[in-house]
Coordinates of C-alpha atoms in Angstrom, one line a residue:
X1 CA 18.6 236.3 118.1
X2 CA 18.8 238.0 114.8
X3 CA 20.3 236.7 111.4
X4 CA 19.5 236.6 107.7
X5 CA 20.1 233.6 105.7
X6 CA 19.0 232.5 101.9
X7 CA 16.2 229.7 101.7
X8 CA 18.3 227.2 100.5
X9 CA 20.5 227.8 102.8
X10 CA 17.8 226.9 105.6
X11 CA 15.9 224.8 103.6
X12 CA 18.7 222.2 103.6
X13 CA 19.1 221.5 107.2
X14 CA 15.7 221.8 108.1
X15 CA 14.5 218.6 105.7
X16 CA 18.0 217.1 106.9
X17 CA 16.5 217.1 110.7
X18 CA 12.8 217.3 110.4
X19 CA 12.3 213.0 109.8
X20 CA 12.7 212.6 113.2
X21 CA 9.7 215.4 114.3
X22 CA 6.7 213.4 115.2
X23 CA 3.5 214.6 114.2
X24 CA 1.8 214.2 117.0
X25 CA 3.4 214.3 120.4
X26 CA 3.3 213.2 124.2
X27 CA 5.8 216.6 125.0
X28 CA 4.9 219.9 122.6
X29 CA 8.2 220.8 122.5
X30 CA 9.0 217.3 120.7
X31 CA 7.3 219.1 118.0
X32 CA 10.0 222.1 117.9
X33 CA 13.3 222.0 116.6
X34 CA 16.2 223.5 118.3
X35 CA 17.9 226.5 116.3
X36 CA 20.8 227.9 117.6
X37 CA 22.5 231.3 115.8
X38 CA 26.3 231.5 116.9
X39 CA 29.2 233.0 115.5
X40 CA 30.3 232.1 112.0
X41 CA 27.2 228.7 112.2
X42 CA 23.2 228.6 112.2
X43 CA 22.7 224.7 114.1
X44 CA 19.4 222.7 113.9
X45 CA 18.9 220.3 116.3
X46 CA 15.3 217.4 116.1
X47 CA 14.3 214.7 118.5
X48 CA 12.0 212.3 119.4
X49 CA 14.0 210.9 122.9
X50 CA 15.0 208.3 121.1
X51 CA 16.9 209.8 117.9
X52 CA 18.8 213.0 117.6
X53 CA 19.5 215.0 114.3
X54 CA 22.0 217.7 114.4
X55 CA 22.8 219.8 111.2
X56 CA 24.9 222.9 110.4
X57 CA 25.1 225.7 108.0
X58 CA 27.3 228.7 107.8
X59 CA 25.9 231.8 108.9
X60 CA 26.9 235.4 109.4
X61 CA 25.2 236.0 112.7
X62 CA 24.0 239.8 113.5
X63 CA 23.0 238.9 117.3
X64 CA 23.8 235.2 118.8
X65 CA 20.8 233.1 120.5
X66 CA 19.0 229.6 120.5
X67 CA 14.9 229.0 120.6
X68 CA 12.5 226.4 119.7
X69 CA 9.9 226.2 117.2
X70 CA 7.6 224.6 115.4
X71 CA 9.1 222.2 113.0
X72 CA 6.9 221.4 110.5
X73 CA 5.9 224.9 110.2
X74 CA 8.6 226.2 109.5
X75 CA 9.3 223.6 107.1
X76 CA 6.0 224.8 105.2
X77 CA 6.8 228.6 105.4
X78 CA 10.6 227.5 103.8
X79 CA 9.2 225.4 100.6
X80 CA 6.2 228.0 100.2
X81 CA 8.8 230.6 100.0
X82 CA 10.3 231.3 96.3
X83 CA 13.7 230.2 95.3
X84 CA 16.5 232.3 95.6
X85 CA 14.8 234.4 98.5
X86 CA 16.6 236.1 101.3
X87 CA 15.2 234.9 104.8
X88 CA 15.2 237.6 107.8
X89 CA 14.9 235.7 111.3
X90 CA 14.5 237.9 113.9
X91 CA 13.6 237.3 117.9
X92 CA 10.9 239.2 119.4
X93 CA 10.0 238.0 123.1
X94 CA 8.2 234.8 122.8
X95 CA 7.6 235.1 118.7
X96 CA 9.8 234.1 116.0
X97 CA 9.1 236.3 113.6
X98 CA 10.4 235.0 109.8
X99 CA 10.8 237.7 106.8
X100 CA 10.9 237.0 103.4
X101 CA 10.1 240.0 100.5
X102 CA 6.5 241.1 101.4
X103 CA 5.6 238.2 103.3
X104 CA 5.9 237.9 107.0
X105 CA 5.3 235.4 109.5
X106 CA 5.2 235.0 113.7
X107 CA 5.8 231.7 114.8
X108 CA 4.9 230.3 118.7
X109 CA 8.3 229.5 120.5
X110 CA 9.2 227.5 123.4
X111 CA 12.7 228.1 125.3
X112 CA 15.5 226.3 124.5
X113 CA 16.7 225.1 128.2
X114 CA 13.3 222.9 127.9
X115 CA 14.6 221.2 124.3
X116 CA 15.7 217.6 125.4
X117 CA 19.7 217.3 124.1
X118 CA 20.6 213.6 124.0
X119 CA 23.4 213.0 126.2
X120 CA 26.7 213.1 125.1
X121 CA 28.0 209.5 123.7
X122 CA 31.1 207.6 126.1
X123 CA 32.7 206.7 123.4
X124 CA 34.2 202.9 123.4
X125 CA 34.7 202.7 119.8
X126 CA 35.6 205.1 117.2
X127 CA 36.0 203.9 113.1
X128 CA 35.6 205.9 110.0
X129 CA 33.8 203.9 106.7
X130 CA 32.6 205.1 103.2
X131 CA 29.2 206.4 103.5
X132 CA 28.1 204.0 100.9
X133 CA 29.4 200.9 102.6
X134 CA 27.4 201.8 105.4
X135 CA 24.3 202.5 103.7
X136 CA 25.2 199.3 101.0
X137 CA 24.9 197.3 105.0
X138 CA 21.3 198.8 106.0
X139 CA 19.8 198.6 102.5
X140 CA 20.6 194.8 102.2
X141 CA 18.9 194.1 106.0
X142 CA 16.8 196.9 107.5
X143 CA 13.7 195.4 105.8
X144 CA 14.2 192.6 107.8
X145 CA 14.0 194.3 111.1
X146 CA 10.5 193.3 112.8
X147 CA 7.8 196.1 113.5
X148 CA 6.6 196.3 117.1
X149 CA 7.6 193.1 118.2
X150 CA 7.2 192.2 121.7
X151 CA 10.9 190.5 121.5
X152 CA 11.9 194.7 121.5
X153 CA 15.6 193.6 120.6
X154 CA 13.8 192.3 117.0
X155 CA 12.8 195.5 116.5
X156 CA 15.8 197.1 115.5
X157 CA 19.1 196.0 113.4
X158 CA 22.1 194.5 115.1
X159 CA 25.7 196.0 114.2
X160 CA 28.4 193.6 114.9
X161 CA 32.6 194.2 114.8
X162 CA 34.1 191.3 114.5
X163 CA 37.8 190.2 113.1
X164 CA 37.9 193.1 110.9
X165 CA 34.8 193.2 109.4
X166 CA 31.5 195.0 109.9
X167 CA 28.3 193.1 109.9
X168 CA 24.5 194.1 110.3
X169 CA 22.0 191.3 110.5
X170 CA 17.8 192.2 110.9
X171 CA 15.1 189.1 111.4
X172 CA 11.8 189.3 112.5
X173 CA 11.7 185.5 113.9
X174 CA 10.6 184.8 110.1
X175 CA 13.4 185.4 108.0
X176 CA 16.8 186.9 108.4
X177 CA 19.2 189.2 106.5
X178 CA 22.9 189.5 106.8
X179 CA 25.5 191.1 105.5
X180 CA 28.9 192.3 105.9
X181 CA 31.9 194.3 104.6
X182 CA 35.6 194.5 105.2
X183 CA 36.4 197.5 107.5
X184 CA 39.6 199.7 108.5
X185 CA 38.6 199.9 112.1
X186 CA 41.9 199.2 113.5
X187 CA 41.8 196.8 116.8
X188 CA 38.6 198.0 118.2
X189 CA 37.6 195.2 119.7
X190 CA 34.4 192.6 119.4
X191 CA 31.6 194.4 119.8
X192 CA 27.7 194.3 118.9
X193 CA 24.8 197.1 119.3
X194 CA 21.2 197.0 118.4
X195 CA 20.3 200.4 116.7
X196 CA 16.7 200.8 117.0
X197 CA 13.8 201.2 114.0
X198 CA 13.6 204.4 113.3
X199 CA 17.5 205.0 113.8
X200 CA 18.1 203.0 111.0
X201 CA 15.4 204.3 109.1
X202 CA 17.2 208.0 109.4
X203 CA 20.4 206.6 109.2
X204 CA 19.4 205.4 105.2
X205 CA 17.7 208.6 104.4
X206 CA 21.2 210.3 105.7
X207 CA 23.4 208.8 104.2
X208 CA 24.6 208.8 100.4
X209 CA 26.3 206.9 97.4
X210 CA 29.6 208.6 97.9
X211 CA 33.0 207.8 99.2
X212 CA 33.3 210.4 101.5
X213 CA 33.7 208.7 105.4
X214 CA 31.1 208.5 107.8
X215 CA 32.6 208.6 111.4
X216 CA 30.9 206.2 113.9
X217 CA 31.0 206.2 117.5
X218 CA 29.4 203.1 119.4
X219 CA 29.2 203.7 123.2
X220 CA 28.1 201.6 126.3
X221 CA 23.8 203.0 125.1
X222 CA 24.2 205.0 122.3
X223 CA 25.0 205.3 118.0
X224 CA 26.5 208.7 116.6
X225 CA 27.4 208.9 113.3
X226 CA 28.9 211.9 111.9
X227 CA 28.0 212.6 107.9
X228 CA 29.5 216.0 106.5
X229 CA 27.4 218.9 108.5
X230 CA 25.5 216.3 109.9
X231 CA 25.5 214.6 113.4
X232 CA 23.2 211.2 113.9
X233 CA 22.7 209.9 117.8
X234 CA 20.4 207.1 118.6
X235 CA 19.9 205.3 121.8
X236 CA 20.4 201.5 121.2
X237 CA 18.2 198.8 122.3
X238 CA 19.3 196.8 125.5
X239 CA 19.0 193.6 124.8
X240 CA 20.6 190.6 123.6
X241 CA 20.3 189.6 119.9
X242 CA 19.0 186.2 119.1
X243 CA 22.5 183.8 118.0
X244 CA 21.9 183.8 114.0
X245 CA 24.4 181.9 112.8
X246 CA 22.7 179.4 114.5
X247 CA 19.9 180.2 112.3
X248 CA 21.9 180.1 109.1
X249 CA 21.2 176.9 107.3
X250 CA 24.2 174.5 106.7
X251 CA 24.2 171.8 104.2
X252 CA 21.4 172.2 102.1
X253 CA 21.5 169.5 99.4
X254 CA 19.5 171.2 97.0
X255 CA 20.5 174.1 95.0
X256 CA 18.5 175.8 92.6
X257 CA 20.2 178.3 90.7
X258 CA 18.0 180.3 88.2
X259 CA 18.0 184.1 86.3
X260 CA 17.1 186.4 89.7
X261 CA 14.9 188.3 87.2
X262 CA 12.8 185.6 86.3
X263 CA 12.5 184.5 89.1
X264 CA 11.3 187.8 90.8
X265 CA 8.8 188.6 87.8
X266 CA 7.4 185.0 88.2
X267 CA 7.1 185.2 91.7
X268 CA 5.6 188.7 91.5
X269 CA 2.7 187.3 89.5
X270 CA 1.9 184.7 91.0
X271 CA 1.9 186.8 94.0
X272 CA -1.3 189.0 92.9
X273 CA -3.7 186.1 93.6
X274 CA -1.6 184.7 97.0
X275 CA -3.7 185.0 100.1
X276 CA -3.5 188.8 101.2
X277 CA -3.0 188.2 104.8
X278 CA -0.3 185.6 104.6
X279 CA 1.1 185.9 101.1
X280 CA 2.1 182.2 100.8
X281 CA 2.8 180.7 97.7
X282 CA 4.2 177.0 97.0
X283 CA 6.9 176.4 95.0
X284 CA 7.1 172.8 93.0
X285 CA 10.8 171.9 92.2
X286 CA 11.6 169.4 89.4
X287 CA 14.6 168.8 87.0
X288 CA 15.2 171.8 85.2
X289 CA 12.0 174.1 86.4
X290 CA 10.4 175.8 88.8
X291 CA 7.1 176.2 89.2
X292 CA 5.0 178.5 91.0
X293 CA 1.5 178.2 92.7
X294 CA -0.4 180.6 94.8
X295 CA -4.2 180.6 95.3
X296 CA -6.7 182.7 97.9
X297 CA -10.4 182.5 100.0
X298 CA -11.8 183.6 97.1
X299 CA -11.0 180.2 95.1
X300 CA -8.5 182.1 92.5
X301 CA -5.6 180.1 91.2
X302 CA -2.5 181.7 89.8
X303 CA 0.3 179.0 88.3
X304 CA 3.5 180.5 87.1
X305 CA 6.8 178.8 86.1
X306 CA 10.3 179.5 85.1
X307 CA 13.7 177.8 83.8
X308 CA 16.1 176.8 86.6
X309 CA 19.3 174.8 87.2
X310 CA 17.7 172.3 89.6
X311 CA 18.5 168.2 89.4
X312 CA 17.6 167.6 93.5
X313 CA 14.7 165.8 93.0
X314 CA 10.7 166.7 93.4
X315 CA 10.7 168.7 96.1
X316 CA 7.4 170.8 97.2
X317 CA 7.9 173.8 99.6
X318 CA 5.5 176.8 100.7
X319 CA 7.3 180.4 101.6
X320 CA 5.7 184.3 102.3
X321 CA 6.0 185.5 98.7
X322 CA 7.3 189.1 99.8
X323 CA 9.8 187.5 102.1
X324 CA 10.8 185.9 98.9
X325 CA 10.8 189.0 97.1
X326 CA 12.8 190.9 99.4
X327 CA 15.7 189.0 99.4
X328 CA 16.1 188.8 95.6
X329 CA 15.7 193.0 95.7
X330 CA 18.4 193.4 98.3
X331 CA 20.8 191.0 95.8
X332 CA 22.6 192.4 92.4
X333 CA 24.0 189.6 90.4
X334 CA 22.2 188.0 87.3
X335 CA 21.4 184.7 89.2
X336 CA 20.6 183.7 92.8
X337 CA 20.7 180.4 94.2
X338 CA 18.1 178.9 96.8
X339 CA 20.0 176.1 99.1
X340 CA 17.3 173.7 100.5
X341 CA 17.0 170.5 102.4
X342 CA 13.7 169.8 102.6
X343 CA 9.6 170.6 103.1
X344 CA 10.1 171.9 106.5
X345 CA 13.3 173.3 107.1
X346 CA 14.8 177.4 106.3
X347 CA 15.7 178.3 102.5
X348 CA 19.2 180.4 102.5
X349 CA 18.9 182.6 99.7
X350 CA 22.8 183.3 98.4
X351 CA 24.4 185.8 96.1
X352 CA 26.4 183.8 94.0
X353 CA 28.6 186.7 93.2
X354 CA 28.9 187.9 96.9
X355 CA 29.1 185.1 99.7
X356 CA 28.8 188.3 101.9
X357 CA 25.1 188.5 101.2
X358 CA 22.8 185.8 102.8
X359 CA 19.3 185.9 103.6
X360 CA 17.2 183.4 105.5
X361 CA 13.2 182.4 104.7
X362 CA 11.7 179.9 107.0
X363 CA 9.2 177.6 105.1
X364 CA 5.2 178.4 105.8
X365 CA 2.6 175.5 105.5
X366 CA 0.3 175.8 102.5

């Protein structure tokens, strides 16, 4: 394998791929990435078993071949390098050797018939969206998703087709996102898949503000999405997905509607002196105001209050402040209203502007 390329050139692929390299590894090779010279195409190739990144650039290719090596370091040789350099790659035995001006540089290498490929994907559904609808989905839920929860199908976000629309709901079993977007996806049928963690963590990084079309595949086990010169496949998780609409509260009777602002910057302060393990903070409702009370082990008090359009009666209720939080960050218009029913039962927090936009916050005792 022989080829010379400029460093932006590689530079660009090689940070496209690299999130899914593991620092530390069960398998070396885990550590490597895949790089494959061919005629008229360089290809990078990452993995972790679990996620696959696959990314392109054009190449004029002096002699074909494919190796593995280190990823990280050749990340770090890359961005040392100065911009606008010319990048010889060369082959020699079991060394990669990398040349750039006067500085030269022998990487380890591994072969590439040991490099784990993700199989390919059986196909069951096939639809093409805007990039930014897809990422507008995973912004407004991912942070939802729990973090090593024993219920393993929490720990991921669910991706749902369903009478023409495309829905992604996350919950940890402590609050719930959810939202949805009208999609062209023809008459693919009903369908719902759990994309793991770190897939959807990629999968945000990947993708970008633009109206050029991301082309999903869903499949009996596995995610690929296809973005430009990019290729995304993720297992999913097997499992089944917890009924949320059951979870969605109906026929709250008490509706506060206030600025979102305000209400994040009060809720923000108060949250400073909230307990640092559980974050609660208690939320007295009266005509026309809210006010805000959080206090800690250490005796600190913090009282906070702001202007809202609230007639439901005096209504006390405690919530996790950065559950609170979150919600009003994944949300866009001026306002926000909080449906309620009472002490003890789930806050819905809507988008007034957006009924496609609804997030769930079960109530915490104070």
């Amino acid at each position: 394998m022989k080829f010379e390329i400029s460093r932006d050139a590689l530079l660009k692929p090689i940070q496209a791929v690299i999130g899914v390299v593991e620092r530390r590894q069960t398998m070396p090779i885990l550590s490597n990435l895949l790089i494959a010279a061919d005629a008229g195409k360089l290809t990078l190739t990452g993995t972790d078993l679990e996620v696959e990144l696959t990314a392109e650039t054009a190449l004029e290719c002096d002699d074909a071949g494919e190796v593995t090596v280190p990823g990280r370091k050749l990340l770090d040789i890359c961005r040392a390098l100065p911009d606008g350099a010319r990048i010889a790659v060369s082959l020699d035995k079991e060394r990669l050797q990398v040349r750039s001006g006067r500085s030269r540089f022998n990487l380890a290498t591994l072969p590439a018939a040991e490099f784990p490929l993700v199989e390919d994907v059986e196909t069951q559904t096939r639809f093409s969206i805007p990039q930014k609808q897809l990422k507008e989905l995973l912004d407004r839920t991912a942070f939802s998703m729990a973090q090593q929860d024993v219920r393993y199908y929490l720990n991921g976000l669910l991706i749902e087709i369903a009478e023409g629309k495309l829905r992604a709901v996350a919950t940890d079993g402590h609050r719930l996102a959810l939202c949805e977007v009208d999609a062209d996806i023809g008459d693919a049928p009903a369908q719902q898949v759990i994309v793991p963690r770190k897939g959807v963590l990629e999968l945000q990084r990947l993708l970008g503000d633009t109206d050029a079309a991301a082309e999903v595949e869903l499949g009996g086990n596995k995610i690929r999405v296809r973005v430009d010169e990019l290729r995304f496949t993720s297992k999913l998780i097997d499992g089944r997905f917890p009924d949320y609409d059951r979870v969605i509260p109906k026929g709250g009777d008490k509706l506060v509607r206030a600025s979102r602002l305000l209400m994040r910057d009060a809720l923000g302060r108060a949250a400073i002196l909230s307990n640092e393990k559980y974050k609660g903070v208690r939320l007295d409702l009266d005509e026309g105001r809210v006010r805000i009370q959080a206090h800690n082990p250490e005796q600190e008090e913090a009282e906070d209050e702001f202007e809202a359009d609230y007639n439901g009666g005096e209504l006390e209720i405690g919530f996790n402040v950065v559950y609170l939080l979150d919600a009003l960050g994944a949300i866009d218009s001026e306002d926000v209203v909080l449906q309620l029913s009472d002490a003890n039962s789930s806050c819905l927090v809507l988008d007034p502007d957006n009924a496609a936009h609804r997030y769930v916050v079960m109530p915490m005792r104070l």
